[in-house]
Amino acid sequence: MSSPVVVVDGLRVVRGGTAVLDGLDVTVEAGVTGLLGPSGCGKSTLLRSVVGVQRVAGGTVTVLGSPAGSPSLRTRVGYLTQSSSVYDDLSVTENLRFFARVLGRPVRVVDETVELVDLGRHRDQVVGRLSGGQRSRVGLAAALLGDPELLVLDEPTVGLDPVLRRDLWAVFHRLAADGKVLLISSHVMDEAERCDRLLLMRDGAIIAHDSPAEVKRATGTDSVEDAFLALVVPREGRGATSSTSEDQR
Amino acid sequence: MTPRITLAITARVLRQLTRDRRTLAILLVLPCALQALLWWIFKDDPLVFDRVGPALLAIFPFFVMFLVTSVTTLRERSGGMLERLFTLPMGKLDFLLGYALAFGLVAMVQAVLAVSVAVGLLGMDVGGPVVMLGVVGVADAVLGTALGLFVSAFARTEFQAVQFLPAVVVPQILVCGLLTPRDAMPGVLHAVSDVMPLTYAVEAMDRLASGEALGRVWADLAVVVAFGLAALALGAATLRRRTE
């Protein structure tokens, strides 16, 4: 495996007086990495730390060799927030033209990106009138415009119908095949199977970090959901016994 | 700051405004309509319109620009929009100046319309150069924009943002000299009005209407611009790339 793209070292984030992340260590390598865990476990906080918009109380986050949030990273990292963050009162192309201009990219990349996320038929529609899935694809397109090396996507498939979800994952793997690194969060465990590597997260801690097959093998389970339970239950039931997680620190 | 990015933001804000017909009407038509309403109220006593009209040329644009900007920028701050913009190569100044420029352009159209209606249609008596009414109007509207940008940092919802109107704008209207000359107010209130930016915009309009020396008008204008720049600087300080 090549050197990690993201290195999180001793990350500590305090929100509203409580530590959401307390000394988190994790790395993200090439390919598609799924960050999975229940709502509120700290996924978004970790992703926000990686893109450099999270106030951090301690530790370091290094992305592509530079501290997270460095000006040099702003064209190299694409970020999709949980709420998509596109302008509802503008059309698809108007939104993307705006982001392209901010990124200093030629207007023609807008057309290419619209096709990539399969929104060609809706290009002139106002985003506010699109469905939730179409809207999140506009957000994804905006994150892709800058041709970033790392894509950080916060729950890009939430609320989508299965067909759309499958299509989006196909897009993600196509991007990975083009050499992009993707870090994708989800609280839907069945999406885990589609990832090259998994980061299972709970209560601000990474409880497993490996390929889906390896996570299942190590826990002796058939699905990632069961693996997650197997990892969590001994902790709660019998206290901190030896963890089955492969490279937990 | 990068001009390309600043202008991208300006263009985007203007495009959004053209989509929102009602807001555009509030920005452009409402000041004229209120001006006309005032004229109508005092139809039989045109001296009142001549006395109050100039002050309202300053108050209405300030009022609507403050309102529209504070809500618009709050919308941007919430919903992760600003967060996403800050992961892009956008500087804080790009954001603030992009907005100020967009609303400044709208203010220019607004000032031309409001002054044309007040002077041309309603026959407001102006001693000084009419063009200067427009210049003061634009500066005053940009001041409203800058203050709106600043206070949006202290609201979490659009509902809270609207509440700044009675809290920040109405007191300024009360002490700016509209209701009674400032010299006739109690000393404390006179002192308060001295530190309120709207006072200087109203004063400049009054001086222009009564044909006073332009030097005093420029001095008032300088104060309005200084307040506007200070509000933009404070606004920049409230924009944080990293939030909790």
PDB file of C-alpha atoms in Angstrom, chain A residues 108 225 227:
ATOM      1  CA  ARG A 108     -16.101  23.474 -20.308  1.00  0.00           C
ATOM      2  CA  GLU A 225     -23.296  -5.020  10.209  1.00  0.00           C
ATOM      3  CA  ALA A 227     -19.032  -7.452  12.393  1.00  0.00           C
TER       4      ALA A 227
END
